[in-house]
Structures are given as structure tokens and as C-alpha cells.
Amino acid sequence: MTINRAAFRGLAARGAARVLGETDNMLVNTKDILLEAQQQKKAVAAFNVTNLETVQAAVSAAEQENRPVIIALGERYFPTVDVEGFSAMVRAIAAKAAVPVALHLDHAYEKQSIVRAIRCGFTSVMFDGSKHALERNMALTRDIVEIAHMAGVSVEAEIGSVARGAFSDEEEGDGRLTDPEDAKRFVAETGVDFLAAAIGTVHGMYTGEPRIDLELLTRIRDAVRVPLVLHGGSGTPDEIIAEAVSRGICKVNVNTEVSIAAVAELLRFAAKPDAARSHLSTVMAEVQEAIQPVMRKFVKLLA
Ligand SMILES: [Zn+2]
């Protein structure tokens, strides 16, 4: 009797999905919503958030526009955020959400962080090997792709290097733009699911005039098939973001602009005469209310 190996592969994949809880419809695979966005020539907002109120604001903003949303947590927040607790919270909120919600590990440099995120149910991970030379970045990324794909988790990687502007807590990048030929080779040799391309945006807010190379973006889009990711959405002029989406960007990362709005609201609140008597729940509710329109602006812009 011949064994139908294809059927067994299907069983194994469903087993992995069950371990990850993907059959319960609580979270969606990031790759699925990005491929859909790519077909529609739209993009999905990925909000870097770290707590209950900011997750709630992101999901509400997406619901208001009836768009999917990606909740992202960077490795740099692991020391202060309970990763497993955060994942459980996002799943519970996603289960009640009216729109698809994905959970993404942003900028991870350590294999250990990637495995930890996969184990607790993240639906995609970003391995950032951009500080390494191309060959080394490819070898490291390929290894991560192999592990993540076994667990049914999709992978983002970066080539070129996004520089750091103001108000950002990201690693300093050297601002090297992505070479389209390198991008083509990188995707083919690593099997990565989506690619962060450096086209001149910065992490955080711009300190001068943004110099974003949309022509380069078109060349990268023509060289690779996978959805492209724009890091450094904050402070980028709306018309440039919209143009970037029309040229193949399917995921836009937003962190700093939301953080600035939240801190501004905290300061405004603190300046009120009776602020010291306020309850923390009231302060946090005000912050949530203040950042939701900022998030909604991005969701709407990408649709
Ligand atoms: Zn980034």
C-alpha cells in the first residue's frame, strides 16, 4: 500500500495550527491579510503597542474603518512587557473584534525572542538582520524562516537599513537604501513572506525634509513578488504614504506618532488643576480616546 504523504503533511500542518490556536479564529495569519491587501492595492496598519489601552484603541480604529489590523510588539519591549500575557490579551480582544487581527513580533534580533513569540501564538515575526552584510543577513534569515514556517508563522525581514529620526527608541540604522537586485536575491534565497525595504523613511519623526525614493520603491516592487513593508510611517506626509501604497507597500508600521499623541495627552491631563486627585483608570481612558483618531487616520489612509 502506498502512503499518501500529502495527506500526512496536511495533518501535520493542521496539528501545528491547532497548537497555535489558529483554528479558533482568534487571530489571523499576517501573511493572509497582507496578500489580500496586495491584491486590493491597499495596506494594513501595524501598530506598535505595549498595553491594554493601546491595543483596544488600535482594534477600535480598525473596526471603525472596517479594515484588518496588525498588533505589533518589538523585541525591545520584552524586558518590560510580559510577552505571553500580552499575546493572551491580544487573542482575547481579537476574538471579539469585528475585523481580522494579526499579532506580529517587530524588529527581533535574537532567535530566542522569535521562538518565544512563536510559542505563545504570534502569527508573524520580523527578523532584523539589516546590520549584517547581505550574505550573513540571508543565512540568518533563512534559518528563522525554516523554524517559523514549521510552526505556520510568517516572516518579515529587512534589507537596507532604516535610519533613526527624532522621538524613536529603535536601533540606529545607517540609512542604506535597498538595492532591487539584492531584494530579488534575498527573497528567492530566504523564502521570506514579506520584506521591509529601506526607501528613505526613518524610525520616529523626521528631523529635516523627508527624502523618500518612490522610484526606488517601484523598482523593488517590480523585482520581488512578496508584499512590501514600510517602516517609519510616523510623520511621513499622507500623500507620500498613499503613493507608496499604490506602488506596492502592503504594511505600514506606526509607532512614534501614536506615542507622541499619548504623551501629549498625559501632559495635558497633568496640567489640569485637580490632576493629582484623578484615578489612573480615568487618565488611561483619556489616553486611549486621544490616540484612537491618530490610529484611525492611518487605517483610513491605507485603505
Ligand atoms: Zn521598524
CSV table of C-alpha atoms and ligand atoms in Angstrom, one decimal:
chain,number,residue,atom,x,y,z
A,1,MET,CA,0.0,0.0,0.0
A,2,THR,CA,1.3,3.4,-0.8
A,3,ILE,CA,1.1,6.0,1.9
A,4,ASN,CA,-0.4,9.3,0.8
A,5,ARG,CA,2.3,11.5,2.1
A,6,ALA,CA,0.5,14.7,1.1
A,7,ALA,CA,-2.4,13.8,3.4
A,8,PHE,CA,0.0,13.4,6.3
A,9,ARG,CA,1.6,16.8,5.5
A,10,GLY,CA,-1.9,18.3,5.8
A,11,LEU,CA,-2.4,16.6,9.2
A,12,ALA,CA,0.9,17.9,10.4
A,13,ALA,CA,0.1,21.4,9.3
A,14,ARG,CA,-3.3,21.3,11.0
A,15,GLY,CA,-1.6,20.0,14.1
A,16,ALA,CA,0.7,23.0,14.2
A,17,ALA,CA,-2.2,25.3,13.6
A,18,ARG,CA,-4.1,23.7,16.5
A,19,VAL,CA,-1.1,24.2,18.8
A,20,LEU,CA,-1.0,27.8,17.8
A,21,GLY,CA,-4.8,28.1,18.3
A,22,GLU,CA,-5.3,29.3,14.7
A,23,THR,CA,-8.3,27.1,14.2
A,24,ASP,CA,-10.2,29.1,16.8
A,25,ASN,CA,-10.3,32.2,14.5
A,26,MET,CA,-9.0,34.5,17.2
A,27,LEU,CA,-6.0,35.7,15.3
A,28,VAL,CA,-5.3,35.6,11.5
A,29,ASN,CA,-2.0,34.8,9.9
A,30,THR,CA,-0.4,38.1,9.0
A,31,LYS,CA,0.6,36.8,5.6
A,32,ASP,CA,-3.1,36.2,4.6
A,33,ILE,CA,-4.2,39.7,5.3
A,34,LEU,CA,-1.1,41.1,3.5
A,35,LEU,CA,-1.6,39.0,0.4
A,36,GLU,CA,-5.2,40.2,0.3
A,37,ALA,CA,-4.1,43.8,0.7
A,38,GLN,CA,-1.6,43.3,-2.1
A,39,GLN,CA,-4.4,42.1,-4.4
A,40,GLN,CA,-6.5,45.1,-3.5
A,41,LYS,CA,-3.6,47.5,-3.7
A,42,LYS,CA,-4.2,48.5,-0.1
A,43,ALA,CA,-2.1,48.3,3.0
A,44,VAL,CA,-2.7,47.2,6.6
A,45,ALA,CA,-1.5,49.3,9.6
A,46,ALA,CA,0.8,47.6,12.0
A,47,PHE,CA,0.6,49.5,15.3
A,48,ASN,CA,3.5,49.1,17.8
A,49,VAL,CA,1.7,49.0,21.1
A,50,THR,CA,2.5,47.6,24.6
A,51,ASN,CA,-0.6,47.6,26.8
A,52,LEU,CA,-4.3,47.1,27.0
A,53,GLU,CA,-5.4,50.6,26.2
A,54,THR,CA,-3.3,50.9,23.1
A,55,VAL,CA,-4.4,47.5,21.8
A,56,GLN,CA,-8.0,48.5,22.4
A,57,ALA,CA,-7.5,51.8,20.6
A,58,ALA,CA,-5.9,50.0,17.6
A,59,VAL,CA,-8.6,47.4,17.2
A,60,SER,CA,-11.4,50.1,17.6
A,61,ALA,CA,-9.7,52.3,15.0
A,62,ALA,CA,-9.6,49.3,12.6
A,63,GLU,CA,-13.3,48.4,13.3
A,64,GLN,CA,-14.4,52.0,12.6
A,65,GLU,CA,-12.9,51.7,9.1
A,66,ASN,CA,-13.8,48.0,8.7
A,67,ARG,CA,-10.1,47.1,8.0
A,68,PRO,CA,-7.9,44.3,9.3
A,69,VAL,CA,-5.1,45.4,11.7
A,70,ILE,CA,-1.8,44.1,12.9
A,71,ILE,CA,-0.8,44.5,16.6
A,72,ALA,CA,3.0,44.6,16.8
A,73,LEU,CA,5.3,44.2,19.7
A,74,GLY,CA,9.1,44.8,19.3
A,75,GLU,CA,11.7,42.7,21.0
A,76,ARG,CA,13.0,45.8,22.6
A,77,TYR,CA,9.9,45.9,24.8
A,78,PHE,CA,10.4,42.3,26.1
A,79,PRO,CA,12.1,43.4,29.4
A,80,THR,CA,9.0,45.4,30.5
A,81,VAL,CA,6.1,43.6,28.8
A,82,ASP,CA,5.0,40.1,29.7
A,83,VAL,CA,5.1,38.6,26.2
A,84,GLU,CA,2.9,35.6,26.9
A,85,GLY,CA,0.4,37.8,28.8
A,86,PHE,CA,0.4,40.3,26.0
A,87,SER,CA,-0.3,37.6,23.5
A,88,ALA,CA,-3.2,36.2,25.5
A,89,MET,CA,-4.7,39.6,25.9
A,90,VAL,CA,-4.5,40.3,22.2
A,91,ARG,CA,-6.1,37.0,21.4
A,92,ALA,CA,-9.0,37.6,23.7
A,93,ILE,CA,-9.6,41.1,22.2
A,94,ALA,CA,-9.2,39.7,18.7
A,95,ALA,CA,-11.8,37.0,19.4
A,96,LYS,CA,-14.4,39.7,20.0
A,97,ALA,CA,-13.2,42.0,17.2
A,98,ALA,CA,-15.4,42.7,14.2
A,99,VAL,CA,-12.3,42.7,11.9
A,100,PRO,CA,-9.3,40.4,11.4
A,101,VAL,CA,-6.5,40.9,13.9
A,102,ALA,CA,-2.9,39.6,13.5
A,103,LEU,CA,-0.1,39.6,16.1
A,104,HIS,CA,3.4,40.4,14.9
A,105,LEU,CA,6.8,40.4,16.5
A,106,ASP,CA,8.5,43.6,15.3
A,107,HIS,CA,12.3,44.0,15.0
A,108,ALA,CA,13.7,40.9,16.6
A,109,TYR,CA,17.5,40.4,16.6
A,110,GLU,CA,17.6,37.2,18.8
A,111,LYS,CA,16.5,33.7,17.7
A,112,GLN,CA,15.4,33.2,21.3
A,113,SER,CA,12.8,36.0,21.0
A,114,ILE,CA,11.5,34.6,17.8
A,115,VAL,CA,10.9,31.2,19.2
A,116,ARG,CA,9.3,32.7,22.3
A,117,ALA,CA,6.9,34.7,20.2
A,118,ILE,CA,6.1,31.6,18.0
A,119,ARG,CA,5.5,29.5,21.1
A,120,CYS,CA,2.9,32.0,22.6
A,121,GLY,CA,1.0,32.4,19.4
A,122,PHE,CA,2.3,35.4,17.4
A,123,THR,CA,1.2,35.0,13.8
A,124,SER,CA,4.3,36.6,12.2
A,125,VAL,CA,7.8,37.6,13.2
A,126,MET,CA,10.3,40.1,11.9
A,127,PHE,CA,13.9,39.1,11.9
A,128,ASP,CA,16.1,42.2,11.6
A,129,GLY,CA,19.4,41.2,10.2
A,130,SER,CA,19.9,44.5,8.5
A,131,LYS,CA,23.0,45.4,10.4
A,132,HIS,CA,24.8,42.4,8.8
A,133,ALA,CA,26.3,42.2,5.3
A,134,LEU,CA,23.9,40.7,2.8
A,135,GLU,CA,25.2,37.2,2.8
A,136,ARG,CA,25.1,36.9,6.6
A,137,ASN,CA,21.7,38.5,6.7
A,138,MET,CA,20.5,35.9,4.2
A,139,ALA,CA,21.9,33.0,6.1
A,140,LEU,CA,20.4,34.1,9.4
A,141,THR,CA,17.0,35.0,7.9
A,142,ARG,CA,16.8,31.6,6.1
A,143,ASP,CA,17.3,29.8,9.4
A,144,ILE,CA,14.5,31.9,11.0
A,145,VAL,CA,12.2,31.2,8.0
A,146,GLU,CA,12.7,27.5,8.4
A,147,ILE,CA,11.8,27.5,12.1
A,148,ALA,CA,8.8,29.9,11.7
A,149,HIS,CA,7.3,28.1,8.7
A,150,MET,CA,7.3,24.8,10.5
A,151,ALA,CA,5.0,26.5,13.0
A,152,GLY,CA,2.8,28.1,10.4
A,153,VAL,CA,4.1,31.6,11.3
A,154,SER,CA,5.1,34.1,8.5
A,155,VAL,CA,8.3,36.0,8.5
A,156,GLU,CA,9.3,39.6,7.6
A,157,ALA,CA,12.9,40.6,7.1
A,158,GLU,CA,14.8,43.8,6.2
A,159,ILE,CA,17.5,44.7,3.8
A,160,GLY,CA,19.0,48.1,3.5
A,161,SER,CA,18.7,49.9,6.8
A,162,VAL,CA,16.1,52.3,8.2
A,163,ALA,CA,17.7,55.3,9.8
A,164,ARG,CA,16.5,56.8,13.1
A,165,GLY,CA,14.9,60.2,13.4
A,166,ALA,CA,13.6,62.0,16.5
A,167,PHE,CA,11.5,60.6,19.4
A,168,SER,CA,12.2,57.0,18.3
A,169,ASP,CA,13.5,54.2,20.6
A,170,GLU,CA,14.5,52.0,17.7
A,171,GLU,CA,18.1,50.9,17.0
A,172,GLU,CA,20.2,53.3,14.9
A,173,GLY,CA,20.2,52.3,11.2
A,174,ASP,CA,22.7,53.6,8.7
A,175,GLY,CA,20.0,54.7,6.2
A,176,ARG,CA,21.4,52.4,3.4
A,177,LEU,CA,18.6,52.2,0.8
A,178,THR,CA,17.5,48.8,-0.5
A,179,ASP,CA,19.1,47.6,-3.8
A,180,PRO,CA,16.3,46.0,-6.0
A,181,GLU,CA,18.7,43.2,-7.3
A,182,ASP,CA,19.7,42.4,-3.7
A,183,ALA,CA,16.0,42.3,-2.7
A,184,LYS,CA,15.2,39.9,-5.5
A,185,ARG,CA,18.0,37.5,-4.5
A,186,PHE,CA,17.2,37.9,-0.8
A,187,VAL,CA,13.5,36.9,-1.3
A,188,ALA,CA,14.4,34.0,-3.6
A,189,GLU,CA,17.1,32.6,-1.3
A,190,THR,CA,15.4,33.1,2.1
A,191,GLY,CA,11.8,32.3,1.4
A,192,VAL,CA,10.7,35.3,3.4
A,193,ASP,CA,7.0,36.2,3.3
A,194,PHE,CA,7.2,39.9,3.3
A,195,LEU,CA,10.1,42.4,3.0
A,196,ALA,CA,10.9,45.7,4.7
A,197,ALA,CA,12.5,47.9,2.1
A,198,ALA,CA,14.5,51.0,3.0
A,199,ILE,CA,13.4,53.7,0.7
A,200,GLY,CA,14.3,56.8,2.9
A,201,THR,CA,11.7,56.8,5.7
A,202,VAL,CA,13.1,57.0,9.2
A,203,HIS,CA,12.1,55.4,12.5
A,204,GLY,CA,10.5,58.2,14.5
A,205,MET,CA,9.9,61.7,13.3
A,206,TYR,CA,11.9,63.4,10.6
A,207,THR,CA,14.4,66.0,11.6
A,208,GLY,CA,14.5,67.6,8.2
A,209,GLU,CA,12.5,67.2,4.9
A,210,PRO,CA,11.7,63.6,4.3
A,211,ARG,CA,13.6,62.3,1.2
A,212,ILE,CA,11.7,59.2,0.1
A,213,ASP,CA,12.6,57.5,-3.1
A,214,LEU,CA,9.3,56.3,-4.6
A,215,GLU,CA,11.1,55.5,-7.9
A,216,LEU,CA,13.2,53.0,-6.0
A,217,LEU,CA,10.1,51.5,-4.4
A,218,THR,CA,8.7,50.8,-7.8
A,219,ARG,CA,11.9,49.1,-8.9
A,220,ILE,CA,11.9,46.9,-5.8
A,221,ARG,CA,8.2,46.1,-6.3
A,222,ASP,CA,9.0,45.0,-9.9
A,223,ALA,CA,11.9,42.9,-8.7
A,224,VAL,CA,10.0,40.9,-5.9
A,225,ARG,CA,6.6,39.4,-5.6
A,226,VAL,CA,6.1,39.4,-1.8
A,227,PRO,CA,4.2,42.2,0.0
A,228,LEU,CA,6.5,45.1,0.9
A,229,VAL,CA,6.6,46.8,4.3
A,230,LEU,CA,7.2,50.5,5.1
A,231,HIS,CA,8.9,51.1,8.4
A,232,GLY,CA,8.7,54.6,9.8
A,233,GLY,CA,5.1,55.6,9.0
A,234,SER,CA,5.1,58.3,11.7
A,235,GLY,CA,5.5,61.8,10.4
A,236,THR,CA,5.6,60.7,6.7
A,237,PRO,CA,3.4,63.0,4.7
A,238,ASP,CA,0.0,61.5,3.9
A,239,GLU,CA,0.4,61.8,0.2
A,240,ILE,CA,3.7,60.0,0.2
A,241,ILE,CA,2.2,57.1,2.2
A,242,ALA,CA,-0.7,56.9,-0.2
A,243,GLU,CA,1.6,56.9,-3.2
A,244,ALA,CA,3.8,54.3,-1.5
A,245,VAL,CA,0.7,52.0,-1.1
A,246,SER,CA,-0.2,52.5,-4.7
A,247,ARG,CA,3.4,51.4,-5.5
A,248,GLY,CA,3.3,48.1,-3.6
A,249,ILE,CA,3.6,48.8,0.1
A,250,CYS,CA,1.1,46.4,1.9
A,251,LYS,CA,2.0,47.0,5.6
A,252,VAL,CA,2.9,50.3,7.2
A,253,ASN,CA,4.4,50.3,10.7
A,254,VAL,CA,3.3,53.1,13.1
A,255,ASN,CA,4.9,53.6,16.5
A,256,THR,CA,6.1,57.1,17.3
A,257,GLU,CA,3.2,59.3,16.2
A,258,VAL,CA,0.8,57.3,18.4
A,259,SER,CA,3.3,57.5,21.3
A,260,ILE,CA,3.7,61.3,20.9
A,261,ALA,CA,-0.1,61.7,21.0
A,262,ALA,CA,-0.4,59.6,24.1
A,263,VAL,CA,2.4,61.5,25.9
A,264,ALA,CA,0.8,64.9,24.9
A,265,GLU,CA,-2.5,63.8,26.3
A,266,LEU,CA,-0.8,62.7,29.6
A,267,LEU,CA,0.9,66.1,29.8
A,268,ARG,CA,-2.4,67.9,29.0
A,269,PHE,CA,-4.1,65.9,31.7
A,270,ALA,CA,-1.4,66.5,34.3
A,271,ALA,CA,-1.7,70.3,33.7
A,272,LYS,CA,-5.3,70.3,34.9
A,273,PRO,CA,-5.8,71.9,38.4
A,274,ASP,CA,-7.1,68.7,40.1
A,275,ALA,CA,-5.0,66.2,38.1
A,276,ALA,CA,-3.3,64.8,41.2
A,277,ARG,CA,-6.7,63.6,42.6
A,278,SER,CA,-7.5,61.7,39.4
A,279,HIS,CA,-7.8,58.0,39.2
A,280,LEU,CA,-5.4,56.2,36.9
A,281,SER,CA,-8.3,54.5,35.0
A,282,THR,CA,-9.6,57.9,34.0
A,283,VAL,CA,-6.1,59.0,32.8
A,284,MET,CA,-5.7,55.9,30.8
A,285,ALA,CA,-9.2,56.2,29.3
A,286,GLU,CA,-8.4,59.7,28.2
A,287,VAL,CA,-5.1,58.5,26.6
A,288,GLN,CA,-7.0,55.7,24.7
A,289,GLU,CA,-9.5,58.2,23.5
A,290,ALA,CA,-6.8,60.6,22.3
A,291,ILE,CA,-4.8,58.1,20.3
A,292,GLN,CA,-7.7,56.4,18.6
A,293,PRO,CA,-8.2,59.2,16.0
A,294,VAL,CA,-4.4,59.1,15.2
A,295,MET,CA,-4.6,55.4,14.6
A,296,ARG,CA,-7.8,55.7,12.6
A,297,LYS,CA,-6.1,58.3,10.3
A,298,PHE,CA,-3.5,55.8,9.4
A,299,VAL,CA,-6.0,52.9,8.9
A,300,LYS,CA,-8.1,55.1,6.6
A,301,LEU,CA,-5.1,56.4,4.6
A,302,LEU,CA,-4.0,52.8,3.8
A,303,ALA,CA,-7.4,51.6,2.6
B,1,ZN,ZN,10.9,49.4,12.0
